PDB file of N, CA and C in Angstrom:
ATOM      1  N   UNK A   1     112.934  -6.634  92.329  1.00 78.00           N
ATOM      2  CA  UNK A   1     114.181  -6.719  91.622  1.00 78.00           C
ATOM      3  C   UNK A   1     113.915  -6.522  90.127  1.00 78.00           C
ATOM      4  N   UNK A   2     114.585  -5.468  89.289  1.00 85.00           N
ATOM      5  CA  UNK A   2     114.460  -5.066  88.036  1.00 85.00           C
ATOM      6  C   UNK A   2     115.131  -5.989  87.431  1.00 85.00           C
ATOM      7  N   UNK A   3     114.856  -6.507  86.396  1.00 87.00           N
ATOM      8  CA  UNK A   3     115.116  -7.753  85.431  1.00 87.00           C
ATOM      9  C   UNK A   3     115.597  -7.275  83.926  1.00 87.00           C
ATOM     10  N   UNK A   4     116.315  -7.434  83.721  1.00 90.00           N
ATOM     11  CA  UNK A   4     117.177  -7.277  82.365  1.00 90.00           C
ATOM     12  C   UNK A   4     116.623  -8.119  81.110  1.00 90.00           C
ATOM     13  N   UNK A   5     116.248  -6.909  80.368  1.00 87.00           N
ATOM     14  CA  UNK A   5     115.541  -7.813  79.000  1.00 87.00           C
ATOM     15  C   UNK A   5     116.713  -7.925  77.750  1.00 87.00           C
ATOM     16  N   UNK A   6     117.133  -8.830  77.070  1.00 91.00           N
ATOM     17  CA  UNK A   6     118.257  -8.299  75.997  1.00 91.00           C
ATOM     18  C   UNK A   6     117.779  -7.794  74.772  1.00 91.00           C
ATOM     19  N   UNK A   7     118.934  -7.043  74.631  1.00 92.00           N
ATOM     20  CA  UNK A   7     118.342  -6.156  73.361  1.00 92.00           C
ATOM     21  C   UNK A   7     118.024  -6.732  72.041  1.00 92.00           C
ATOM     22  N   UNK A   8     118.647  -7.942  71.671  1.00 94.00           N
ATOM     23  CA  UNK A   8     117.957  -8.813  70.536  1.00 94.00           C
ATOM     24  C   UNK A   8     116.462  -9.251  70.945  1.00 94.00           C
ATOM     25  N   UNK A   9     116.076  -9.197  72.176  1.00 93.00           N
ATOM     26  CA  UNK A   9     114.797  -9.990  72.218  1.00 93.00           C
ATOM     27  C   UNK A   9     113.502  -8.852  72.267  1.00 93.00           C
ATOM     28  N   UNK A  10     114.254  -8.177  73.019  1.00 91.00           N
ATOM     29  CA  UNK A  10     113.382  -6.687  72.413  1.00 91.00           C
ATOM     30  C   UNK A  10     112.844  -6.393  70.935  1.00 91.00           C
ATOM     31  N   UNK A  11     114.182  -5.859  70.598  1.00 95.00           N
ATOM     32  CA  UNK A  11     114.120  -5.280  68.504  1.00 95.00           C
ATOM     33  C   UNK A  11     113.178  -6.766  68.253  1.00 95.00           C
ATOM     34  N   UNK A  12     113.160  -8.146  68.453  1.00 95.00           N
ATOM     35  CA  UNK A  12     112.130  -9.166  68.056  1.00 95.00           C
ATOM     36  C   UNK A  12     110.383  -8.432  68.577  1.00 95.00           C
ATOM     37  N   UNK A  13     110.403  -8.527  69.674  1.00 94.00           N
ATOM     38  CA  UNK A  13     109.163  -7.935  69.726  1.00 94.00           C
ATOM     39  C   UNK A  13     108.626  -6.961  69.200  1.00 94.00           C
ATOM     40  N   UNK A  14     109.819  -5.898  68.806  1.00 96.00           N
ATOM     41  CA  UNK A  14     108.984  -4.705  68.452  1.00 96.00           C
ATOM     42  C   UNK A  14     109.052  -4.993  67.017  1.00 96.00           C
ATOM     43  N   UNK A  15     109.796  -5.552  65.781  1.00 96.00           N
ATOM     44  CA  UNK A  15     109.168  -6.468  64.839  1.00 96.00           C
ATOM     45  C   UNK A  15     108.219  -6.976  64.816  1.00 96.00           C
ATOM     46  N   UNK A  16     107.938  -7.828  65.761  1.00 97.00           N
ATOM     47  CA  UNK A  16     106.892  -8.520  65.984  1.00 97.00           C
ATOM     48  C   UNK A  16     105.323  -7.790  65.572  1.00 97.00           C
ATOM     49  N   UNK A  17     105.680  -6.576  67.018  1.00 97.00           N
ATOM     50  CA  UNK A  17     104.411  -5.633  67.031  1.00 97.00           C
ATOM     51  C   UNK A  17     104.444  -4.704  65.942  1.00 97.00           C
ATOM     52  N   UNK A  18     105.358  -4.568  65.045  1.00 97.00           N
ATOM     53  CA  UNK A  18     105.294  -3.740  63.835  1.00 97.00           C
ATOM     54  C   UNK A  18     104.455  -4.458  62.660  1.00 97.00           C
ATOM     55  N   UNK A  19     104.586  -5.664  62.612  1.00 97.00           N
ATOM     56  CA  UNK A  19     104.145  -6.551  61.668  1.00 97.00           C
ATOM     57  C   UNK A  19     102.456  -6.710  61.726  1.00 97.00           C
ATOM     58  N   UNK A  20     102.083  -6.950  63.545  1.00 97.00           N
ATOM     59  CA  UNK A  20     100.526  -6.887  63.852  1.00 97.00           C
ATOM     60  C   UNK A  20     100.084  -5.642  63.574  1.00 97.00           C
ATOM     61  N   UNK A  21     101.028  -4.619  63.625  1.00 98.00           N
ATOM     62  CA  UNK A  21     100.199  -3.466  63.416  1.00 98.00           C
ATOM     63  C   UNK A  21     100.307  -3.320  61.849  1.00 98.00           C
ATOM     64  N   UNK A  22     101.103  -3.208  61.007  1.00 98.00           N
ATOM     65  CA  UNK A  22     100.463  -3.337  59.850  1.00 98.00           C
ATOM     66  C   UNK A  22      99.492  -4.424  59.052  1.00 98.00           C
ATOM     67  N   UNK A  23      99.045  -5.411  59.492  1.00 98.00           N
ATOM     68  CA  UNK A  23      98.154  -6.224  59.117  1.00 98.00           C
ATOM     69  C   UNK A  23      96.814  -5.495  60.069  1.00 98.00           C
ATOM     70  N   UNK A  24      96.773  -5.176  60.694  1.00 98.00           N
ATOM     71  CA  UNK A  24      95.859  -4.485  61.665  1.00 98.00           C
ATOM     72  C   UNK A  24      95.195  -2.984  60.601  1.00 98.00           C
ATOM     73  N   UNK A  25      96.226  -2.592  60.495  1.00 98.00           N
ATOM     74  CA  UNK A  25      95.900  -1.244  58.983  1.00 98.00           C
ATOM     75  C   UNK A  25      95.372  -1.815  58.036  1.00 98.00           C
ATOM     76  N   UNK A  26      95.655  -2.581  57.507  1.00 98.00           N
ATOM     77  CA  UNK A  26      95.571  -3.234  55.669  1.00 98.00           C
ATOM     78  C   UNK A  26      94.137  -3.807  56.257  1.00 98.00           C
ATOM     79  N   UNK A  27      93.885  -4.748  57.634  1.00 98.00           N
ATOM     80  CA  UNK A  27      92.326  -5.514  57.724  1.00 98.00           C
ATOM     81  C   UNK A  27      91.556  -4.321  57.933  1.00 98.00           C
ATOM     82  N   UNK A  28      91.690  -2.914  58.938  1.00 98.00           N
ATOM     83  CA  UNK A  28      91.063  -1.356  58.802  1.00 98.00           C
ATOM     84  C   UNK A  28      90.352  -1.060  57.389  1.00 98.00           C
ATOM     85  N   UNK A  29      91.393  -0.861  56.452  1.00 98.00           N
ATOM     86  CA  UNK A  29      91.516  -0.193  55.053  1.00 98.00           C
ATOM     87  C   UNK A  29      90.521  -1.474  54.197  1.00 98.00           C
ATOM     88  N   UNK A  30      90.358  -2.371  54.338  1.00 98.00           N
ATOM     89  CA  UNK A  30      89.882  -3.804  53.608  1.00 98.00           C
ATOM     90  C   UNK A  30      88.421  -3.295  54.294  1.00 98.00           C
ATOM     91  N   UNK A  31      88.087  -3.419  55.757  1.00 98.00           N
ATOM     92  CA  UNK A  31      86.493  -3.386  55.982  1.00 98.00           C
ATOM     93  C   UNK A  31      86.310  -1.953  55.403  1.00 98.00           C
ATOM     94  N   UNK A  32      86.326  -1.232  55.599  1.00 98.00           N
ATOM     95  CA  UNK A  32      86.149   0.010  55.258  1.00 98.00           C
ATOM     96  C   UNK A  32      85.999   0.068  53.875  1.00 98.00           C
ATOM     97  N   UNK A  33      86.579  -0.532  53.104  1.00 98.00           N
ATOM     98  CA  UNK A  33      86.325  -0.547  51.476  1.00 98.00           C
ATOM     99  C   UNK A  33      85.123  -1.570  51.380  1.00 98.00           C
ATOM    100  N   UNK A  34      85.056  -2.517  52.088  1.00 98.00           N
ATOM    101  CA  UNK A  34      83.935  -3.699  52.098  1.00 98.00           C
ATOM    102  C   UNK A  34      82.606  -2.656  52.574  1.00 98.00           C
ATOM    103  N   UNK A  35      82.679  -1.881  53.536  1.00 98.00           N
ATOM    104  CA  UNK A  35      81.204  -0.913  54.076  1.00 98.00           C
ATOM    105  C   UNK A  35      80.518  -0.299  52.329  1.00 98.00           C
ATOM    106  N   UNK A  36      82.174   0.643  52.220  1.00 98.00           N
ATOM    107  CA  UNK A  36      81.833   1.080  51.020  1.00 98.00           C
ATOM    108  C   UNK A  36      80.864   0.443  49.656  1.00 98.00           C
ATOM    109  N   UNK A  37      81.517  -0.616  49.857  1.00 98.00           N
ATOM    110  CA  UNK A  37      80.993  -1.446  48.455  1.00 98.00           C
ATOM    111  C   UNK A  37      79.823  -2.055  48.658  1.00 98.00           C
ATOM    112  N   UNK A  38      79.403  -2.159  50.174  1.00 97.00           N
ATOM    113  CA  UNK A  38      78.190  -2.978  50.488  1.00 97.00           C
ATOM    114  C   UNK A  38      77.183  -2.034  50.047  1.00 97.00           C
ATOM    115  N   UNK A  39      77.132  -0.927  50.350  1.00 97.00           N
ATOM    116  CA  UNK A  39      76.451   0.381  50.668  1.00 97.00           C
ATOM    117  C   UNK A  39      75.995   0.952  49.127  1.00 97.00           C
ATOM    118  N   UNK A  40      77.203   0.846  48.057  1.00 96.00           N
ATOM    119  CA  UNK A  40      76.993   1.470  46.610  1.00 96.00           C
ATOM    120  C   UNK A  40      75.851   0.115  45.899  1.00 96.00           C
ATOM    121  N   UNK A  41      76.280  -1.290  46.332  1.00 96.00           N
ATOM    122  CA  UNK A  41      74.853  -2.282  46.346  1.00 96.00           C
ATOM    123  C   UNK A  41      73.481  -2.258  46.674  1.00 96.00           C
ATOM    124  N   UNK A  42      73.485  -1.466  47.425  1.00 94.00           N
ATOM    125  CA  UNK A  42      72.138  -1.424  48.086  1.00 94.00           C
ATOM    126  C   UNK A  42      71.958  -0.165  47.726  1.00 94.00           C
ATOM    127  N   UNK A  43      72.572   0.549  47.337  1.00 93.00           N
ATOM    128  CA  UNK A  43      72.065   1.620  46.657  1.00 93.00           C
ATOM    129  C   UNK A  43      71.417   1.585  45.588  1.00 93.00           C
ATOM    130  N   UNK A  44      72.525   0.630  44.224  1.00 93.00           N
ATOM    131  CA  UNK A  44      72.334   0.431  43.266  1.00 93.00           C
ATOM    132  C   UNK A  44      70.801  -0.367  43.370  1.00 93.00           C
ATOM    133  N   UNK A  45      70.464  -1.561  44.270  1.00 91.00           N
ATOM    134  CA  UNK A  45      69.653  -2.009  43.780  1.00 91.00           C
ATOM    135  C   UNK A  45      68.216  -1.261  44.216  1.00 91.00           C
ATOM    136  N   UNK A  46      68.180  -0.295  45.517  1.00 89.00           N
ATOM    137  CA  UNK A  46      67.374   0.031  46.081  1.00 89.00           C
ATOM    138  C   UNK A  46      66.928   1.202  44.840  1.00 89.00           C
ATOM    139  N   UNK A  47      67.727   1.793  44.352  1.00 87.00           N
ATOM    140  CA  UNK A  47      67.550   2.747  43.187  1.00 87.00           C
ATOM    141  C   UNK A  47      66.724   2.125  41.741  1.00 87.00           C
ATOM    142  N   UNK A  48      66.536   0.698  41.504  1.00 87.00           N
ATOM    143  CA  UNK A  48      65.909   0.190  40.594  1.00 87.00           C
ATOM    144  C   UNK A  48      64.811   0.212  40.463  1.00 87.00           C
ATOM    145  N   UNK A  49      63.823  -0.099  41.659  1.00 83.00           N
ATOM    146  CA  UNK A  49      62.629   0.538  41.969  1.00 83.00           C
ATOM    147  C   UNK A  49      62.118   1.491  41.361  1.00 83.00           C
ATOM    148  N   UNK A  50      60.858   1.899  40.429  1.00 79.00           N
ATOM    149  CA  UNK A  50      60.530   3.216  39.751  1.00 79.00           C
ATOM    150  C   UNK A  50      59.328   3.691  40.952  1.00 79.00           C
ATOM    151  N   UNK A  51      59.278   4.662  41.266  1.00 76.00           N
ATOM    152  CA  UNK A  51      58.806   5.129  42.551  1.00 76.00           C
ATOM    153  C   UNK A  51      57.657   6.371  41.756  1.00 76.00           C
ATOM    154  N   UNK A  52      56.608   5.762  42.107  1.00 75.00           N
ATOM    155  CA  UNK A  52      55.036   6.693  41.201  1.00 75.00           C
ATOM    156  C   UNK A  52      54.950   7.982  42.547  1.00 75.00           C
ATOM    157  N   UNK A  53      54.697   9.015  41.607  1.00 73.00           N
ATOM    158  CA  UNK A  53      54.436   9.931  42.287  1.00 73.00           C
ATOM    159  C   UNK A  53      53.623   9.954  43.304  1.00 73.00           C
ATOM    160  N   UNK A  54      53.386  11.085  44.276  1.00 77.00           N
ATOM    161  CA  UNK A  54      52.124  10.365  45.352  1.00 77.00           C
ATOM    162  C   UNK A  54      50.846  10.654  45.218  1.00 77.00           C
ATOM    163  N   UNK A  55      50.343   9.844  45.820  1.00 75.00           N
ATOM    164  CA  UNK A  55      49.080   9.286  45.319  1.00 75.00           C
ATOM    165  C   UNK A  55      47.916  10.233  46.154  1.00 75.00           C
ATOM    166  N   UNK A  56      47.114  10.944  46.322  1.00 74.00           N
ATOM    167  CA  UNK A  56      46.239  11.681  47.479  1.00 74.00           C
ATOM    168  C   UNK A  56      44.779  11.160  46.962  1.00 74.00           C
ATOM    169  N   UNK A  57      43.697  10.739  47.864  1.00 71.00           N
ATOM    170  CA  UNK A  57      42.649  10.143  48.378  1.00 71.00           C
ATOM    171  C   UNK A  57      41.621  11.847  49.527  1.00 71.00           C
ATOM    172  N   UNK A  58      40.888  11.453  49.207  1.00 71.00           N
ATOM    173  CA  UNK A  58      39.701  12.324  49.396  1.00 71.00           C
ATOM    174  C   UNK A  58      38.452  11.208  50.180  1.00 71.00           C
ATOM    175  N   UNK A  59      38.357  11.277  50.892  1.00 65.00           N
ATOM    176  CA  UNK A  59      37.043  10.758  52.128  1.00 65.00           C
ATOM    177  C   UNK A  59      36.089  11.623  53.249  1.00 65.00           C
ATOM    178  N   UNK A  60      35.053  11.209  52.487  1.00 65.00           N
ATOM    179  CA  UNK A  60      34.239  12.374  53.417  1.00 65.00           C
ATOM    180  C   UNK A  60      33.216  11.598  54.571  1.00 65.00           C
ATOM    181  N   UNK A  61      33.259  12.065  55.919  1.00 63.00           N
ATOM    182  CA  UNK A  61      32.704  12.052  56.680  1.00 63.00           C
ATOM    183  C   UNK A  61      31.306  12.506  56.475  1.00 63.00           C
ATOM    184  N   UNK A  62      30.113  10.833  57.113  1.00 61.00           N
ATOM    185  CA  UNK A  62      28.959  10.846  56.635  1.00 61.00           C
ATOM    186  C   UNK A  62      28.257  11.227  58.076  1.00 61.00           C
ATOM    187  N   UNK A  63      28.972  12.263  58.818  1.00 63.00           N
ATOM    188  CA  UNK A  63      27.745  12.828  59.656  1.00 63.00           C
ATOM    189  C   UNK A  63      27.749  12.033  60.730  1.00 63.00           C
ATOM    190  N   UNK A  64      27.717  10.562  60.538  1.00 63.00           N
ATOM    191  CA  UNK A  64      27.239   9.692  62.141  1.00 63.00           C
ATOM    192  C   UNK A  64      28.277   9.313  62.426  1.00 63.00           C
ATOM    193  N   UNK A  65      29.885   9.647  62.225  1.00 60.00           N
ATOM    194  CA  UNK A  65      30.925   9.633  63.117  1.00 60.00           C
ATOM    195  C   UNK A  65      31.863   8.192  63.147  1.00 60.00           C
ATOM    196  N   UNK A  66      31.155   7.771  61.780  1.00 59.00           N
ATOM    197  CA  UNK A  66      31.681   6.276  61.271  1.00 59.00           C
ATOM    198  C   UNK A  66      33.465   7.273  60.103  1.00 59.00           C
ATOM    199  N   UNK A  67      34.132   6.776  60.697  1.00 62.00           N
ATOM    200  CA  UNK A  67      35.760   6.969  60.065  1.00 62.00           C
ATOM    201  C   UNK A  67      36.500   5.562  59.214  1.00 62.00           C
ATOM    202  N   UNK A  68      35.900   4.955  58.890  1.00 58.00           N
ATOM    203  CA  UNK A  68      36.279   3.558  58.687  1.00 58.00           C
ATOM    204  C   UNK A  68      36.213   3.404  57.012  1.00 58.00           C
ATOM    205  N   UNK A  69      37.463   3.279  56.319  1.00 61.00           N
ATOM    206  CA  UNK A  69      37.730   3.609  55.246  1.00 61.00           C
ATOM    207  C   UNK A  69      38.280   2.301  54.980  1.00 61.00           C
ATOM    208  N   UNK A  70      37.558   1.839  53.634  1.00 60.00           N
ATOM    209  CA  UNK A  70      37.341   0.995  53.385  1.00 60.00           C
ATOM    210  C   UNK A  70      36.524  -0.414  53.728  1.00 60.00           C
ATOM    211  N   UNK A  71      36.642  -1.391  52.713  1.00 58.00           N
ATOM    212  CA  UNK A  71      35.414  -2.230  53.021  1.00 58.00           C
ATOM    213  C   UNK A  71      35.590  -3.811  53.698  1.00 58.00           C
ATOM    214  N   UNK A  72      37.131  -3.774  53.734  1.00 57.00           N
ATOM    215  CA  UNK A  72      37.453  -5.355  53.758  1.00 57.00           C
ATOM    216  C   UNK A  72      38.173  -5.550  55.507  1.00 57.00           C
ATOM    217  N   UNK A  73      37.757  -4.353  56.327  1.00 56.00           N
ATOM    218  CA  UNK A  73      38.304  -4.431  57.499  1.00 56.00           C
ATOM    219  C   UNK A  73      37.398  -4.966  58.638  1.00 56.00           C
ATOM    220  N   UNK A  74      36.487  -5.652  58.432  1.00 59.00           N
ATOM    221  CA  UNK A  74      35.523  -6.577  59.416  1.00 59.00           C
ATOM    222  C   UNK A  74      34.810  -5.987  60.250  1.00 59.00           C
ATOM    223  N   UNK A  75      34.636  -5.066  60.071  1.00 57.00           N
ATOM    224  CA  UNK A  75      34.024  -4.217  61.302  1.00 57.00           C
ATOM    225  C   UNK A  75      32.607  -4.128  60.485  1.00 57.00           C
ATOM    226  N   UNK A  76      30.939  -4.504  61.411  1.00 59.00           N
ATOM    227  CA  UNK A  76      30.175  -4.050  60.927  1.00 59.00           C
ATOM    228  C   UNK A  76      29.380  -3.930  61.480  1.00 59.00           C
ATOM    229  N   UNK A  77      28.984  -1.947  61.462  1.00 59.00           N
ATOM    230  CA  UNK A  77      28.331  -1.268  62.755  1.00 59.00           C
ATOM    231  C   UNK A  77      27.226  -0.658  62.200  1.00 59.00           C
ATOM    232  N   UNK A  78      26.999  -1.563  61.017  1.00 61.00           N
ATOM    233  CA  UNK A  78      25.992  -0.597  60.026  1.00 61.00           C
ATOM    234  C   UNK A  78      25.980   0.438  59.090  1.00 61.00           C
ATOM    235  N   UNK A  79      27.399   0.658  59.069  1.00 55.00           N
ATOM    236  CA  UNK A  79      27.634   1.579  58.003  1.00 55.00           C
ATOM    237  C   UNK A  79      27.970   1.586  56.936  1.00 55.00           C
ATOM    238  N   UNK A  80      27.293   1.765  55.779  1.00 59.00           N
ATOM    239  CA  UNK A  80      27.916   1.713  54.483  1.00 59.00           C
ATOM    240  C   UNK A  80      28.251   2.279  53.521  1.00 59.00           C
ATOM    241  N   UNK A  81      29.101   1.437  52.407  1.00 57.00           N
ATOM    242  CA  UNK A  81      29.916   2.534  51.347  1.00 57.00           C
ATOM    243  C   UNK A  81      29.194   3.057  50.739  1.00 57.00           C
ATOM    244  N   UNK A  82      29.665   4.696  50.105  1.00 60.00           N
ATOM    245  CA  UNK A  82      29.017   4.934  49.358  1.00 60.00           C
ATOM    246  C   UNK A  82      29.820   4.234  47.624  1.00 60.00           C
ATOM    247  N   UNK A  83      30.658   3.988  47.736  1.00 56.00           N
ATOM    248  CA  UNK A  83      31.714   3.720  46.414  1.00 56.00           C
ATOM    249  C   UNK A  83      32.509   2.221  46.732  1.00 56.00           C
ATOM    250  N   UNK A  84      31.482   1.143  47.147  1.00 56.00           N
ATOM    251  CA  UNK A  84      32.397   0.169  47.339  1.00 56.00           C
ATOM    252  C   UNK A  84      33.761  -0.786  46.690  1.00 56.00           C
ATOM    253  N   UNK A  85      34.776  -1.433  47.021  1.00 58.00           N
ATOM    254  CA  UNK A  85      35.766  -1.707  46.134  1.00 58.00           C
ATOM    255  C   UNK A  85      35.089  -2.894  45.308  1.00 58.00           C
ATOM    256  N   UNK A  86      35.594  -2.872  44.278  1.00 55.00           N
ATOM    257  CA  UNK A  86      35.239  -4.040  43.335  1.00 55.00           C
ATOM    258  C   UNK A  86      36.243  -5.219  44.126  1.00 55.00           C
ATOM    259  N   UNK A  87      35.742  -6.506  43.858  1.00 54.00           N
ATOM    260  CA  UNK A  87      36.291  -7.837  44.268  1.00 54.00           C
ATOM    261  C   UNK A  87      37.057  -8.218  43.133  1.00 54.00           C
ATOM    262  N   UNK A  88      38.210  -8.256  43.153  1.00 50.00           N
ATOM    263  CA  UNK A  88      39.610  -9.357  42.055  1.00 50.00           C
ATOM    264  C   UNK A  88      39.340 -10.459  41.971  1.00 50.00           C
TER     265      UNK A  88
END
């Protein structure tokens, strides 16, 4: 059996749903400006950083197949530096 809705209680709802949907836009338009602004922050600060050009290193292989660069990595198979690091 089809049920009769009245037409004042209708035009209320669709008020209703006009109202959620514009608060629904305006909270859209609000995060979306919040992404924005988060994003120009982390830009700004990630950009403060002064960033040194790059750096290139030269190591030569001593023949007996030892690859182990540098001195402070615990490994000791008998092989040694020719240019060891100074201690701080």
């Amino acid at each position: 059996m089809e049920e009769k809705v009245p037409y004042i209680a209708h035009e209320a709802e669709v008020a209703r749903l006009e109202r959620t949907i514009k608060r629904l836009t305006q909270i859209i338009i609000i995060c979306i400006a919040l992404i924005f602004a988060t994003n120009v922050v982390w830009l700004y600060y990630w950009n403060q950083y002064e960033y040194v050009g790059e750096e290139t290193y030269t190591y030569d292989q001593d023949g007996l197949g030892v690859n182990i660069i540098g001195t402070h990595n615990e490994v000791e198979n008998g092989a040694t530096a020719d240019n060891p690091q100074k201690e701080d």
